[in-house]
Tab-separated table of C-alpha atoms in Angstrom:
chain	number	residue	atom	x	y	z
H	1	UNK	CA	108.956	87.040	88.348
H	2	UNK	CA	109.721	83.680	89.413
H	3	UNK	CA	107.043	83.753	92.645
H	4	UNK	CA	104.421	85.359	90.364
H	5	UNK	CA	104.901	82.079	88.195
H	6	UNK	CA	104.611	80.149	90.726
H	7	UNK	CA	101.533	81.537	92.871
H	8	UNK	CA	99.828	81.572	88.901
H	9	UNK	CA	100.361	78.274	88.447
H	10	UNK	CA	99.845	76.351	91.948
H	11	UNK	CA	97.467	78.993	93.129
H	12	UNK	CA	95.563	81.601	91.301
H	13	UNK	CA	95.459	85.235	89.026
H	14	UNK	CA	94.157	86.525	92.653
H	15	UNK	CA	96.901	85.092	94.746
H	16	UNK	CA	99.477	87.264	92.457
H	17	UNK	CA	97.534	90.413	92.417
H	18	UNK	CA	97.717	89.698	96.542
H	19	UNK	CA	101.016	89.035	96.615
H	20	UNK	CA	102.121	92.051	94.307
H	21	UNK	CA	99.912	94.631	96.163
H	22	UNK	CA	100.975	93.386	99.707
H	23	UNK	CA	104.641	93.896	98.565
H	24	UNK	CA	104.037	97.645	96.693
H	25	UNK	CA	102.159	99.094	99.557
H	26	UNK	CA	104.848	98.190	101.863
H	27	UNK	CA	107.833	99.443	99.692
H	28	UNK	CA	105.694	102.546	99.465
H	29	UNK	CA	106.377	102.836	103.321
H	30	UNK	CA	109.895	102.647	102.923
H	31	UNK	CA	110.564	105.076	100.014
H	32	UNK	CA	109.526	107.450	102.423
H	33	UNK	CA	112.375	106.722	104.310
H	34	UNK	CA	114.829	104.675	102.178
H	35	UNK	CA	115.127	107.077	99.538
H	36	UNK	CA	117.640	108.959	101.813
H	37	UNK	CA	120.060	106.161	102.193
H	38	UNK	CA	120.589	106.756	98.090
H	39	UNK	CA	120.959	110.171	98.068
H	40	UNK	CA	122.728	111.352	101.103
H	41	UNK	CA	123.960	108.469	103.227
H	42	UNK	CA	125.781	107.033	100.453
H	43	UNK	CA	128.213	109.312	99.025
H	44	UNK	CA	128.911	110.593	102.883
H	45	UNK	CA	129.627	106.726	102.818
H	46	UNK	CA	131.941	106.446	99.655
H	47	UNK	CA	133.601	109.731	101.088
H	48	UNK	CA	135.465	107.776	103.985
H	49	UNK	CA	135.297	104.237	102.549
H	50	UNK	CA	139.064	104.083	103.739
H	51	UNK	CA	138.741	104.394	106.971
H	52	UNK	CA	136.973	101.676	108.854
H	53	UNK	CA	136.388	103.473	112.101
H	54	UNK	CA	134.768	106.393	110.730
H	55	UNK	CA	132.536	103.859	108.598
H	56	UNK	CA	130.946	101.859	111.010
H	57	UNK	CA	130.216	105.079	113.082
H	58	UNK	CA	128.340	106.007	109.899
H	59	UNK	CA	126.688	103.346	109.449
H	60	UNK	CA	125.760	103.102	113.113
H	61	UNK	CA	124.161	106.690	113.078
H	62	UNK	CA	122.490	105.960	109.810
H	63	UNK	CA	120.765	102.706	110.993
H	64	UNK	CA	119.527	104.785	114.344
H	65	UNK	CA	118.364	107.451	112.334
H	66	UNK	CA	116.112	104.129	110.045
H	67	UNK	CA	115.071	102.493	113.038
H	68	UNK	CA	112.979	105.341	114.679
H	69	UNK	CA	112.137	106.683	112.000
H	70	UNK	CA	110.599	103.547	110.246
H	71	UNK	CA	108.838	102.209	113.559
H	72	UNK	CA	106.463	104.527	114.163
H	73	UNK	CA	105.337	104.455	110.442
H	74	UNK	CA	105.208	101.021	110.114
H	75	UNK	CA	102.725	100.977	113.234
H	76	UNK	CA	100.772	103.109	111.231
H	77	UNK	CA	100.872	101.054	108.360
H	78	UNK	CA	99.868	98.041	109.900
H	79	UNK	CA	97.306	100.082	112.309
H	80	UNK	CA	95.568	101.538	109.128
H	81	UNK	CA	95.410	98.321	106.714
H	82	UNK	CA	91.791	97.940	107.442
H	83	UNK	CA	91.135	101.167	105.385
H	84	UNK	CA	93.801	101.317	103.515
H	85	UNK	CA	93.023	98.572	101.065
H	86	UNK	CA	89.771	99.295	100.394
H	87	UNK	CA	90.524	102.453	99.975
H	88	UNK	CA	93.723	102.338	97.154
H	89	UNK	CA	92.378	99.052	95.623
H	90	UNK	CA	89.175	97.176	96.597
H	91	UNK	CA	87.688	95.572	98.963
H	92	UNK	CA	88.073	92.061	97.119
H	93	UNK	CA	91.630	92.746	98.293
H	94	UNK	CA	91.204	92.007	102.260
H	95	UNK	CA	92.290	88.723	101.654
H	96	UNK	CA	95.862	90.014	101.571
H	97	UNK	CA	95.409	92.127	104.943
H	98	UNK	CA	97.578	89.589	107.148
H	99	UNK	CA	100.467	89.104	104.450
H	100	UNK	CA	100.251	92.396	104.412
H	101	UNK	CA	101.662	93.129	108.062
H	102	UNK	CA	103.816	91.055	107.828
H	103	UNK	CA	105.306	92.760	104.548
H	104	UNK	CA	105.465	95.887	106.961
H	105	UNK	CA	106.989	94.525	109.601
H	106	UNK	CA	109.833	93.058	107.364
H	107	UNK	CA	110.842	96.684	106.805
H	108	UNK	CA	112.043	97.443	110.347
H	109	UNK	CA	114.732	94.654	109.358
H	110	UNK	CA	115.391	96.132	105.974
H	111	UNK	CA	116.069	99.617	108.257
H	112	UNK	CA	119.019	97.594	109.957
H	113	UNK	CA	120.283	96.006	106.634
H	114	UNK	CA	120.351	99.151	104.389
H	115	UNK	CA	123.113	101.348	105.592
H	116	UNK	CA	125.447	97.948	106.510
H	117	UNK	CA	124.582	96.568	103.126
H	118	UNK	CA	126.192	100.352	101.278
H	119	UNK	CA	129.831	99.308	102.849
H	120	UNK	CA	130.487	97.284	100.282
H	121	UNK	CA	129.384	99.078	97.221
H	122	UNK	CA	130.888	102.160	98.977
H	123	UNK	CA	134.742	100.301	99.055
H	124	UNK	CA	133.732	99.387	95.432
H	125	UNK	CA	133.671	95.912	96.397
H	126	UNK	CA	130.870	94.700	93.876
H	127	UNK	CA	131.489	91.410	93.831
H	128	UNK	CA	129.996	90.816	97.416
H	129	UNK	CA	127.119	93.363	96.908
H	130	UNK	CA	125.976	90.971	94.575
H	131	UNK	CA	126.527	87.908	96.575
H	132	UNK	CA	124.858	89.240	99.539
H	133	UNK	CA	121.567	90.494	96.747
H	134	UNK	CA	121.961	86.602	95.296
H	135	UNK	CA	121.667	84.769	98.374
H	136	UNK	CA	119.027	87.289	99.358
H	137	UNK	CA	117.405	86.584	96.062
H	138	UNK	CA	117.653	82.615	96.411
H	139	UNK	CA	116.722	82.569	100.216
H	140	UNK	CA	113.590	85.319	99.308
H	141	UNK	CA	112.216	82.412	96.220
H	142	UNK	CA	112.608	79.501	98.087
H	143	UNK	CA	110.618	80.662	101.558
H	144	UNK	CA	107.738	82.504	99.641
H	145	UNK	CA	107.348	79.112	97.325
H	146	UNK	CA	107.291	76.860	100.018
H	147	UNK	CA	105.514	79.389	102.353
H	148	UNK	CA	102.874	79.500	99.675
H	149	UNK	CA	102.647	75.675	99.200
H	150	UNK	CA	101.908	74.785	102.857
H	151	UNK	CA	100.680	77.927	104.849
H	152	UNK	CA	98.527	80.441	102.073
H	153	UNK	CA	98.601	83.757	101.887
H	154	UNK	CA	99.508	84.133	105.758
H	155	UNK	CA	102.829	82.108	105.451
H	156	UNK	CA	103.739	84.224	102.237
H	157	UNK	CA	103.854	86.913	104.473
H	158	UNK	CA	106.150	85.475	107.288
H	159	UNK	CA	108.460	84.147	104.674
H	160	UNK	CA	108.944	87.735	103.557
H	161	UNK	CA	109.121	88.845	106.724
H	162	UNK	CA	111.596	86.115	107.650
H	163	UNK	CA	113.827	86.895	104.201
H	164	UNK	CA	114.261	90.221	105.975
H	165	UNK	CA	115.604	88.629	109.271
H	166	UNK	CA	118.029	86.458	106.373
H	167	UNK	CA	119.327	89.277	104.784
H	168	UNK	CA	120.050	91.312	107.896
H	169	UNK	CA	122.126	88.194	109.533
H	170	UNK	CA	123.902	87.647	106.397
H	171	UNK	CA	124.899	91.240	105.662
H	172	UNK	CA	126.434	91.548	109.439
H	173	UNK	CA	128.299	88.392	108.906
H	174	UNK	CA	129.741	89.104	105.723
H	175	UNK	CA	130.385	93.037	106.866
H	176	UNK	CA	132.233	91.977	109.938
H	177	UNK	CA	134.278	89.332	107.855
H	178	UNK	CA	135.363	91.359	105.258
H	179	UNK	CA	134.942	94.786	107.255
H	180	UNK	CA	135.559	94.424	110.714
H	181	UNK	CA	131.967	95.984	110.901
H	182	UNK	CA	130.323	95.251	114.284
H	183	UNK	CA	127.689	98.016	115.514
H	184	UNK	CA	127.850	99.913	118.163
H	185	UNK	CA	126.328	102.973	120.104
H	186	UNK	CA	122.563	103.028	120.423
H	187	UNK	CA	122.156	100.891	117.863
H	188	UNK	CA	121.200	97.638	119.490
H	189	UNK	CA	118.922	99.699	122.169
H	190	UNK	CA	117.138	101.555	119.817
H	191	UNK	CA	116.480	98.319	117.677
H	192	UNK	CA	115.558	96.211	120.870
H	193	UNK	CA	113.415	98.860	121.850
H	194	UNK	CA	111.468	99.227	118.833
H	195	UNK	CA	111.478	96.132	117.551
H	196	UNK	CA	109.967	94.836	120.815
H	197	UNK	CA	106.932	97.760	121.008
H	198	UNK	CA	106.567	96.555	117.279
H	199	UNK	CA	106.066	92.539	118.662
H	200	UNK	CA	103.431	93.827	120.299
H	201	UNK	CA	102.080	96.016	118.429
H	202	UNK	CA	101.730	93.187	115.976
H	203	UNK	CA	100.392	90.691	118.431
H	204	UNK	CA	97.458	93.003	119.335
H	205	UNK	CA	95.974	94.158	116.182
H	206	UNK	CA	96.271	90.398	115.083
H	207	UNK	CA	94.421	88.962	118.046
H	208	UNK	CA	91.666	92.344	118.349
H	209	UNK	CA	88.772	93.012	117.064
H	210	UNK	CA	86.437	96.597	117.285
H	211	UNK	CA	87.322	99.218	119.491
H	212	UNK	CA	89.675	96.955	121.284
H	213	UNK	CA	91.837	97.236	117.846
H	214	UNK	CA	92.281	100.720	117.604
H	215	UNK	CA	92.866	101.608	120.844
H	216	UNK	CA	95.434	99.504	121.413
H	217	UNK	CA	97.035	100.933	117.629
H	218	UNK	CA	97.097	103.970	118.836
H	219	UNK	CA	98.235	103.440	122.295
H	220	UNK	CA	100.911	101.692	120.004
H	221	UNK	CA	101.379	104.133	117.790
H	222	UNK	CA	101.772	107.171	120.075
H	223	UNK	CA	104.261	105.063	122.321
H	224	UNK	CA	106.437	104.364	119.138
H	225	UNK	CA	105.990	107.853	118.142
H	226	UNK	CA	106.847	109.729	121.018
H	227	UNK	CA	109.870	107.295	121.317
H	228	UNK	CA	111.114	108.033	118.091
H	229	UNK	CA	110.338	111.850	118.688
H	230	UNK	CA	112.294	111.594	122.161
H	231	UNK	CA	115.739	110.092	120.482
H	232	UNK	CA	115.733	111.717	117.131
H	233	UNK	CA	115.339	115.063	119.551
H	234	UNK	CA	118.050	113.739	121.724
H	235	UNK	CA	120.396	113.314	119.493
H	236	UNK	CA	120.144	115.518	116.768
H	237	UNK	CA	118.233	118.271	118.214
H	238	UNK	CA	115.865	118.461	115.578
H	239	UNK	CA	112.594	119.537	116.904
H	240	UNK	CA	114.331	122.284	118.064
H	241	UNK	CA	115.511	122.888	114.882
H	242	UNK	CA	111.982	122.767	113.316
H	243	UNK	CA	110.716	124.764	115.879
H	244	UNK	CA	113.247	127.563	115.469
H	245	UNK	CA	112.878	127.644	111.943
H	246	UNK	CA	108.880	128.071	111.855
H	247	UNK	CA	109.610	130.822	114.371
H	248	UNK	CA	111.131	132.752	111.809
């Protein structure tokens, strides 16, 4: 509410309708994911909140299981924007292509923050969930306003994107304070992985135009994909699974 009021009043009834599309498309990405954290991940969560070891190795799978499942569809996303907006709203609406990206790539950080972000609502420790939501909140306001007032449209989008990086940091830090969270397996190669194919994947269908764009988005795209594909197969054996089951 409070960034709508102020895009409306130092910029314009468009600039909102940018803003507020940018951010629903990209939550739509997530909800196909996300939506499992609620209803699974959580109670499984709440179920050993007493025991910190078997915690964090919850919330370590949990965030692996985000990560590569999230890159490859935020690739997509961001690969797809061209037709995407025209197609759900209008093509007035290309305006908000570039603060749109950046609204998906602020998810792969959202994928790391979710599960570490249940521990304390999990212990019943309420008091910091909202803290670490407020300071979110406050830090979220302040870097879209000022975002806004000296960079556009574009900056809105890397002060979203940048919120995201915020709310991860914060959410380890107060985790490992209060928690003694600190992650470990695959968690940190799987992100570094990702998260670096995403860079790039960024940085290309940014800078090109034509053929060159999509090309390189799907070169991007499959690499993510058959990444993701490759460790969720690895670890939970779940093509084999799917594979088995359509057998039958």
């Amino acid at each position: 509410f409070l960034v709508s009021a102020y895009l409306m009043e130092h910029g314009s009834a468009e600039d909102v309708g940018y803003y507020s599309n940018a951010v629903v498309l990209a939550s739509y990405v997530g909800m196909l994911v996300f939506s499992a954290v609620e209803t699974d991940f959580f109670p499984r969560l709440s179920a050993v909140n007493g025991d910190r070891e078997q915690s964090s190795h919850l919330v370590d799978q949990q965030t692996e299981v985000l990560v590569l499942l999230v890159s490859p569809l935020i690739v997509a996303f961001i690969l797809f924007l061209p037709l995407i907006i025209p197609l759900l709203l209008r093509r007035d609406f290309m305006p908000m292509l570039e603060m749109s990206r950046w609204t998906a790539l602020a998810l792969f950080f959202t994928a790391l923050t979710r599960p570490v972000s249940f521990m304390s609502l999990s212990k019943g420790d309420s008091f910091t969930y909202l803290l670490q939501e407020l300071f979110y909140d406050l830090f979220m306001v302040g870097s879209v306003v000022l975002g806004f007032r000296y960079g556009g449209l574009r900056w809105t989008g890397i002060a979203i994107f940048a919120s995201a990086v915020f709310d991860w940091l914060l959410n380890l830090l107060i985790t490992r304070v209060r928690y003694g969270y600190r992650a470990r397996g695959r968690v940190g190669q799987y992100a570094l992985l990702q998260g670096l194919l995403l860079a790039v994947a960024m940085c290309l269908m940014t800078l090109l135009r034509g053929w060159g764009y999509w090309v390189a988005g799907f070169v991007m795209l499959l690499l993510t994909g058959s990444l993701s594909v490759y460790f969720l197969n690895k670890e939970t054996n779940y093509i084999q699974r799917l594979v088995q089951k359509w057998r039958k």
